[in-house]
Short mmCIF file of C-alpha atoms in Angstrom, two decimals:
data_model
loop_
_atom_site.label_atom_id
_atom_site.label_comp_id
_atom_site.label_asym_id
_atom_site.label_seq_id
_atom_site.Cartn_x
_atom_site.Cartn_y
_atom_site.Cartn_z
CA MET A 24 100.47 92.80 112.40
CA GLU A 25 96.99 91.36 112.68
CA SER A 26 96.13 91.15 108.98
CA PHE A 27 97.50 92.18 105.61
CA ALA A 28 96.50 91.80 101.95
CA PRO A 29 98.79 92.99 99.11
CA ALA A 30 97.30 96.16 97.59
CA GLY A 31 94.42 95.77 100.03
CA PRO A 32 93.48 96.43 103.66
CA GLY A 33 95.48 95.59 106.75
CA ARG A 34 95.47 96.10 110.50
CA VAL A 35 98.09 96.50 113.21
CA THR A 36 97.25 96.26 116.91
CA ALA A 37 98.97 97.64 120.00
CA TYR A 38 101.70 95.55 121.64
CA ARG A 39 101.33 96.35 125.33
CA ASP A 40 104.85 95.22 126.30
CA HIS A 41 106.74 97.26 123.73
CA TRP A 42 110.08 98.42 125.15
CA ALA A 43 109.23 102.10 124.56
CA GLY A 44 105.81 101.81 126.19
CA ARG A 45 102.34 100.90 125.04
CA PRO A 46 101.17 102.69 121.85
CA VAL A 47 98.58 105.43 122.24
CA LEU A 48 96.10 103.77 119.86
CA ASP A 49 94.68 100.28 120.29
CA ALA A 50 94.80 99.58 116.54
CA ILE A 51 95.43 101.18 113.16
CA ASP A 52 93.63 100.09 109.98
CA PHE A 53 95.23 100.87 106.65
CA TYR A 54 94.19 100.70 103.00
CA SER A 55 95.84 100.99 99.60
CA VAL A 56 94.33 103.66 97.32
CA ALA A 57 96.23 104.26 94.06
CA ASP A 58 94.26 107.30 92.88
CA MET A 59 95.39 110.58 94.42
CA SER A 60 92.00 112.30 94.23
CA ALA A 61 90.30 109.29 95.81
CA ARG A 62 92.79 109.42 98.70
CA SER A 63 92.23 113.10 99.39
CA ASN A 64 88.45 112.77 99.05
CA ALA A 65 88.48 109.96 101.61
CA LEU A 66 90.36 112.23 104.01
CA LEU A 67 88.04 115.19 103.43
CA ALA A 68 85.00 112.94 103.91
CA GLY A 69 86.31 111.67 107.23
CA GLN A 70 86.71 108.08 105.98
CA VAL A 71 90.44 108.04 106.84
CA ASP A 72 92.57 110.06 109.25
CA LEU A 73 95.99 110.01 107.56
CA LEU A 74 97.38 109.81 104.03
CA SER A 75 100.55 107.87 104.79
CA GLN A 76 103.61 107.64 102.52
CA THR A 77 102.21 109.95 99.88
CA ASN A 78 102.84 113.52 98.83
CA LEU A 79 99.98 115.89 98.04
CA ASP A 80 100.18 118.29 95.14
CA PHE A 81 100.02 121.97 96.05
CA ALA A 82 96.47 122.56 94.83
CA THR A 83 95.13 119.58 96.81
CA ALA A 84 97.15 120.60 99.86
CA ARG A 85 95.51 124.02 99.81
CA VAL A 86 92.04 122.44 99.66
CA VAL A 87 92.88 120.07 102.53
CA ALA A 88 94.36 122.83 104.69
CA ALA A 89 91.25 124.97 104.18
CA SER A 90 88.82 122.22 105.17
CA ASP A 91 87.17 121.73 108.56
CA ARG A 92 88.08 118.04 108.75
CA ALA A 93 91.75 117.95 107.74
CA THR A 94 95.02 119.85 107.65
CA ILE A 95 98.60 119.48 106.41
CA ALA A 96 101.76 118.29 108.16
CA ARG A 97 104.87 119.49 106.30
CA VAL A 98 108.05 117.39 106.56
CA LYS A 99 111.18 119.14 105.26
CA ASN A 100 113.20 117.42 102.50
CA ALA A 101 111.37 114.17 103.20
CA GLN A 102 111.30 112.90 99.62
CA TRP A 103 114.17 112.57 97.20
CA TYR A 104 113.19 112.73 93.53
CA VAL A 105 115.22 111.01 90.84
CA LEU A 106 115.46 110.78 87.06
CA PRO A 107 117.28 107.44 86.68
CA MET A 108 119.15 106.69 83.47
CA LEU A 109 119.48 102.96 82.83
CA THR A 110 123.23 102.58 82.29
CA THR A 111 122.82 99.28 80.43
CA GLU A 112 120.75 100.95 77.68
CA LYS A 113 122.07 103.28 74.95
CA PRO A 114 122.81 106.14 74.96
CA PHE A 115 123.31 106.02 78.75
CA THR A 116 125.97 103.34 78.53
CA ASP A 117 128.36 106.22 77.74
CA VAL A 118 129.43 108.11 80.86
CA ARG A 119 129.85 111.26 78.76
CA VAL A 120 126.15 111.19 77.89
CA ARG A 121 125.25 110.72 81.56
CA GLN A 122 127.45 113.63 82.53
CA ALA A 123 125.92 115.78 79.79
CA MET A 124 122.39 114.96 80.95
CA LYS A 125 123.32 116.21 84.41
CA LEU A 126 125.15 119.36 83.31
CA ALA A 127 122.36 120.23 80.86
CA TYR A 128 119.68 121.09 83.41
CA ASP A 129 119.39 123.53 86.29
CA PRO A 130 118.20 121.94 89.58
CA GLU A 131 117.30 125.36 90.98
CA HIS A 132 114.87 125.83 88.09
CA VAL A 133 113.34 122.40 88.73
CA VAL A 134 112.79 123.22 92.43
CA LYS A 135 111.18 126.53 91.52
CA ALA A 136 108.97 125.13 88.76
CA ALA A 137 108.01 121.75 90.20
CA LEU A 138 108.02 122.49 93.94
CA GLN A 139 107.19 126.20 93.98
CA GLY A 140 110.23 126.48 96.23
CA ALA A 141 109.04 123.86 98.76
CA GLY A 142 112.26 121.88 98.74
CA THR A 143 116.00 121.91 98.06
CA ALA A 144 118.04 121.49 94.88
CA GLY A 145 119.69 118.07 94.76
CA TRP A 146 122.58 118.73 92.34
CA ASP A 147 122.57 114.98 91.53
CA ASN A 148 123.70 113.99 95.03
CA PRO A 149 121.25 111.52 96.64
CA VAL A 150 122.51 112.17 100.18
CA PRO A 151 120.16 114.78 101.75
CA PRO A 152 121.61 118.19 102.64
CA ASP A 153 120.87 117.74 106.35
CA ASP A 154 122.75 114.42 106.55
CA PRO A 155 126.09 114.82 108.39
CA ALA A 156 127.81 112.89 105.58
CA HIS A 157 126.43 115.17 102.84
CA LEU A 158 129.03 116.45 100.37
CA ALA A 159 128.20 120.04 99.43
CA ALA A 160 130.59 120.28 96.45
CA HIS A 161 129.05 119.63 93.04
CA PRO A 162 129.41 120.64 89.36
CA GLN A 163 127.42 123.67 88.25
CA HIS A 164 124.75 123.80 85.54
CA ASP A 165 126.72 124.10 82.28
CA PRO A 166 124.75 123.62 79.04
CA ASP A 167 127.78 124.50 76.90
CA GLN A 168 129.86 121.75 78.47
CA ALA A 169 126.90 119.39 78.08
CA ARG A 170 126.79 120.18 74.34
CA PHE A 171 130.54 119.56 74.08
CA LEU A 172 130.31 116.17 75.81
CA LEU A 173 127.40 115.06 73.65
CA LYS A 174 129.25 116.05 70.47
CA LYS A 175 132.34 114.19 71.68
CA ALA A 176 130.20 111.11 72.38
CA GLY A 177 128.57 111.28 68.94
CA HIS A 178 125.14 112.27 70.29
CA GLU A 179 124.84 115.90 69.24
CA GLY A 180 121.15 116.91 69.18
CA LEU A 181 120.25 114.05 71.51
CA ALA A 182 116.53 113.16 71.73
CA VAL A 183 115.25 111.04 74.63
CA ASP A 184 111.93 109.82 76.03
CA LEU A 185 111.32 110.60 79.71
CA TYR A 186 108.55 108.50 81.28
CA THR A 187 106.30 109.82 84.00
CA SER A 188 102.81 109.19 85.42
CA SER A 189 100.23 110.49 87.87
CA TYR A 190 101.47 107.96 90.47
CA ASP A 191 103.07 110.90 92.27
CA PRO A 192 101.90 114.48 91.70
CA LEU A 193 105.44 115.81 91.29
CA PHE A 194 106.65 113.39 88.60
CA THR A 195 105.24 115.30 85.64
CA PRO A 196 106.10 118.83 86.86
CA MET A 197 109.67 117.61 87.50
CA ALA A 198 109.88 116.02 84.04
CA LEU A 199 108.54 119.13 82.32
CA ALA A 200 110.93 121.37 84.26
CA TYR A 201 113.84 119.17 83.21
CA GLN A 202 112.62 119.24 79.61
CA ASP A 203 112.42 123.02 79.67
CA THR A 204 115.94 123.66 80.96
CA ALA A 205 117.77 120.80 79.16
CA LYS A 206 116.84 122.18 75.75
CA ARG A 207 119.47 124.89 76.30
CA ALA A 208 122.05 122.13 75.80
CA GLY A 209 120.31 120.96 72.62
CA ILE A 210 118.69 117.96 74.31
CA ARG A 211 115.17 117.24 73.12
CA VAL A 212 113.13 115.53 75.83
CA ARG A 213 109.80 113.90 74.98
CA VAL A 214 107.74 113.47 78.15
CA ARG A 215 105.70 110.25 77.99
CA THR A 216 102.85 109.68 80.43
CA ALA A 217 102.35 106.06 81.53
CA SER A 218 99.61 104.44 83.59
CA ALA A 219 99.94 104.93 87.35
CA ASP A 220 98.65 101.42 88.10
CA SER A 221 101.43 99.65 86.21
CA TYR A 222 104.17 102.27 86.51
CA TYR A 223 106.38 100.32 88.90
CA THR A 224 105.95 97.03 87.05
CA GLN A 225 106.16 98.20 83.43
CA ILE A 226 108.27 101.38 83.52
CA TRP A 227 110.56 101.47 86.59
CA MET A 228 113.94 99.82 85.89
CA LYS A 229 112.69 98.89 82.41
CA LYS A 230 112.66 102.15 80.44
CA PRO A 231 115.98 103.95 79.83
CA LEU A 232 114.80 107.21 81.46
CA MET A 233 111.95 107.79 83.88
CA ALA A 234 110.86 109.62 87.03
CA THR A 235 110.75 108.14 90.51
CA TYR A 236 111.25 109.03 94.16
CA TRP A 237 112.54 107.63 97.43
CA TYR A 238 112.00 108.56 101.05
CA THR A 239 114.91 110.16 102.83
CA GLY A 240 115.91 109.07 106.32
CA ARG A 241 118.09 106.12 105.37
CA PRO A 242 121.56 106.02 106.94
CA VAL A 243 124.13 107.00 104.33
CA ASP A 244 125.61 103.49 104.06
CA GLN A 245 122.19 101.92 103.50
CA LEU A 246 121.26 104.57 100.92
CA LEU A 247 124.44 104.17 98.87
CA THR A 248 124.55 100.39 99.17
CA GLN A 249 120.87 99.68 98.53
CA ILE A 250 120.42 101.94 95.52
CA PHE A 251 123.85 102.30 93.91
CA ARG A 252 126.01 99.26 94.70
CA SER A 253 126.67 96.73 91.93
CA GLY A 254 124.14 93.92 91.90
CA SER A 255 121.68 95.42 94.37
CA SER A 256 118.09 94.54 93.49
CA TYR A 257 117.16 98.21 94.05
CA ASN A 258 119.96 99.58 91.86
CA GLU A 259 117.50 101.29 89.52
CA THR A 260 120.17 102.52 87.08
CA ALA A 261 122.01 99.14 86.90
CA TRP A 262 125.19 101.15 87.44
CA SER A 263 128.26 99.09 88.33
CA ASP A 264 131.51 100.71 89.45
CA LYS A 265 134.27 98.72 91.16
CA GLU A 266 135.87 101.78 92.71
CA PHE A 267 132.54 102.86 94.20
CA ASP A 268 131.94 99.39 95.69
CA ALA A 269 135.47 99.35 97.15
CA VAL A 270 135.00 102.80 98.72
CA LEU A 271 131.79 101.62 100.40
CA ASP A 272 133.60 98.57 101.79
CA ARG A 273 136.37 100.75 103.20
CA ALA A 274 133.92 103.24 104.69
CA ARG A 275 131.94 100.48 106.41
CA ALA A 276 135.13 99.10 108.00
CA GLU A 277 136.55 102.50 108.98
CA THR A 278 136.36 103.35 112.71
CA ASP A 279 137.66 106.92 112.45
CA ASP A 280 134.69 109.27 112.01
CA ALA A 281 136.54 111.90 109.96
CA ARG A 282 138.10 109.33 107.62
CA ARG A 283 134.77 107.54 107.19
CA ARG A 284 133.09 110.83 106.28
CA GLU A 285 135.80 111.42 103.65
CA LEU A 286 135.15 108.00 102.15
CA TYR A 287 131.41 108.59 101.96
CA GLY A 288 132.20 111.94 100.35
CA ARG A 289 134.27 110.13 97.72
CA ALA A 290 131.37 107.73 97.13
CA GLN A 291 129.03 110.67 96.54
CA THR A 292 131.50 112.21 94.09
CA LEU A 293 131.54 108.97 92.10
CA VAL A 294 127.73 108.88 92.01
CA ILE A 295 127.65 112.47 90.76
CA GLU A 296 130.42 112.12 88.18
CA ARG A 297 129.85 108.58 86.87
CA GLY A 298 126.47 107.31 88.03
CA GLY A 299 123.20 107.16 86.15
CA ALA A 300 120.93 108.89 88.66
CA MET A 301 119.98 112.53 88.26
CA THR A 302 118.72 113.96 91.55
CA PRO A 303 117.07 117.29 90.75
CA MET A 304 115.49 117.91 94.15
CA PHE A 305 114.56 117.02 97.68
CA ALA A 306 110.93 117.88 98.30
CA ASP A 307 109.07 118.77 101.46
CA ARG A 308 106.37 116.15 101.92
CA LEU A 309 102.86 117.54 102.36
CA VAL A 310 100.99 114.99 104.45
CA GLY A 311 97.22 115.09 104.75
CA ILE A 312 95.97 114.40 108.29
CA SER A 313 92.64 114.66 110.07
CA ARG A 314 92.24 117.52 112.53
CA GLU A 315 91.48 114.79 115.08
CA VAL A 316 95.03 113.41 114.83
CA ARG A 317 97.42 114.16 117.69
CA GLY A 318 101.16 113.52 117.99
CA TYR A 319 101.97 113.06 114.31
CA ALA A 320 105.71 112.64 113.71
CA GLU A 321 107.95 110.82 111.25
CA HIS A 322 111.04 108.66 111.74
CA GLY A 323 112.92 108.02 108.51
CA PHE A 324 110.20 107.29 105.96
CA GLU A 325 107.49 106.02 108.30
CA PHE A 326 105.21 107.78 110.77
CA ASP A 327 105.50 107.16 114.52
CA TYR A 328 103.10 104.31 115.25
CA LEU A 329 103.71 104.55 119.00
CA GLY A 330 103.01 108.23 119.55
CA ILE A 331 100.26 108.96 117.06
CA GLY A 332 96.82 109.37 118.61
CA LEU A 333 93.39 110.87 118.12
CA LYS A 334 91.63 113.64 119.96
CA GLY A 335 90.27 112.18 123.18
CA ALA A 336 92.46 109.05 123.00
#
């Protein structure tokens, strides 16, 4: 790291003695651009070579792919989209309401409407389908059961605000798709659009229901511990479950692979049945890259700094 400014430019330079060999490029300059259209215009104008850690909407991706300067790299199930319910705020303090919110909507519809099929239904399990620890079992979409649970909890005809923004191009399509399908269970969802610039300071972990995303690629223990364990600073739903925490502790200490997989499966079941995070979908990430870029690859949620190069480099 040669230089860095928060929300500003930075520069990394090649370390010649890296254990895996010297990087292809001598240096990489990076910039922070909040506006999606400004990012894509910079790529199309040849001002940047890569739109890192961002997902293009389908219309922009088509424009980029058709240009002479740039193209698209598609990374399967690279982003995990979430509708977190803050479990410390009513009505989501009641597990029956959380369960109803999950049963009320159809993840397959959300994938079709928001992703145009370019992804996989999440079924409220944050562990990606291609992870060896992934638990395939899940409850089915059941609006009638959702209605029953809401009535039992005293929230029949529930109305909620769902916050979104243009920060990510899939937030609003996901929110609208959820709104459309959840109404079958009698849930009225008002989609509220907030400013992209202040979304993660004013909305995230502050409003009772909102849209967000994470990058996949985390090991299962890190994923479950970082985002769902009691007291974690990244626990965006503020969910706290002693059984879940104990299962994670046992899984981390377990040396038998099969038994450890069972424990992580139990942890996923608890997230699905009791937790505050709805996971409608895993989306393929559409990455804009210059046609001069060579060797683009991703590891976890970051591109390969060592292998990436440019034509002629």
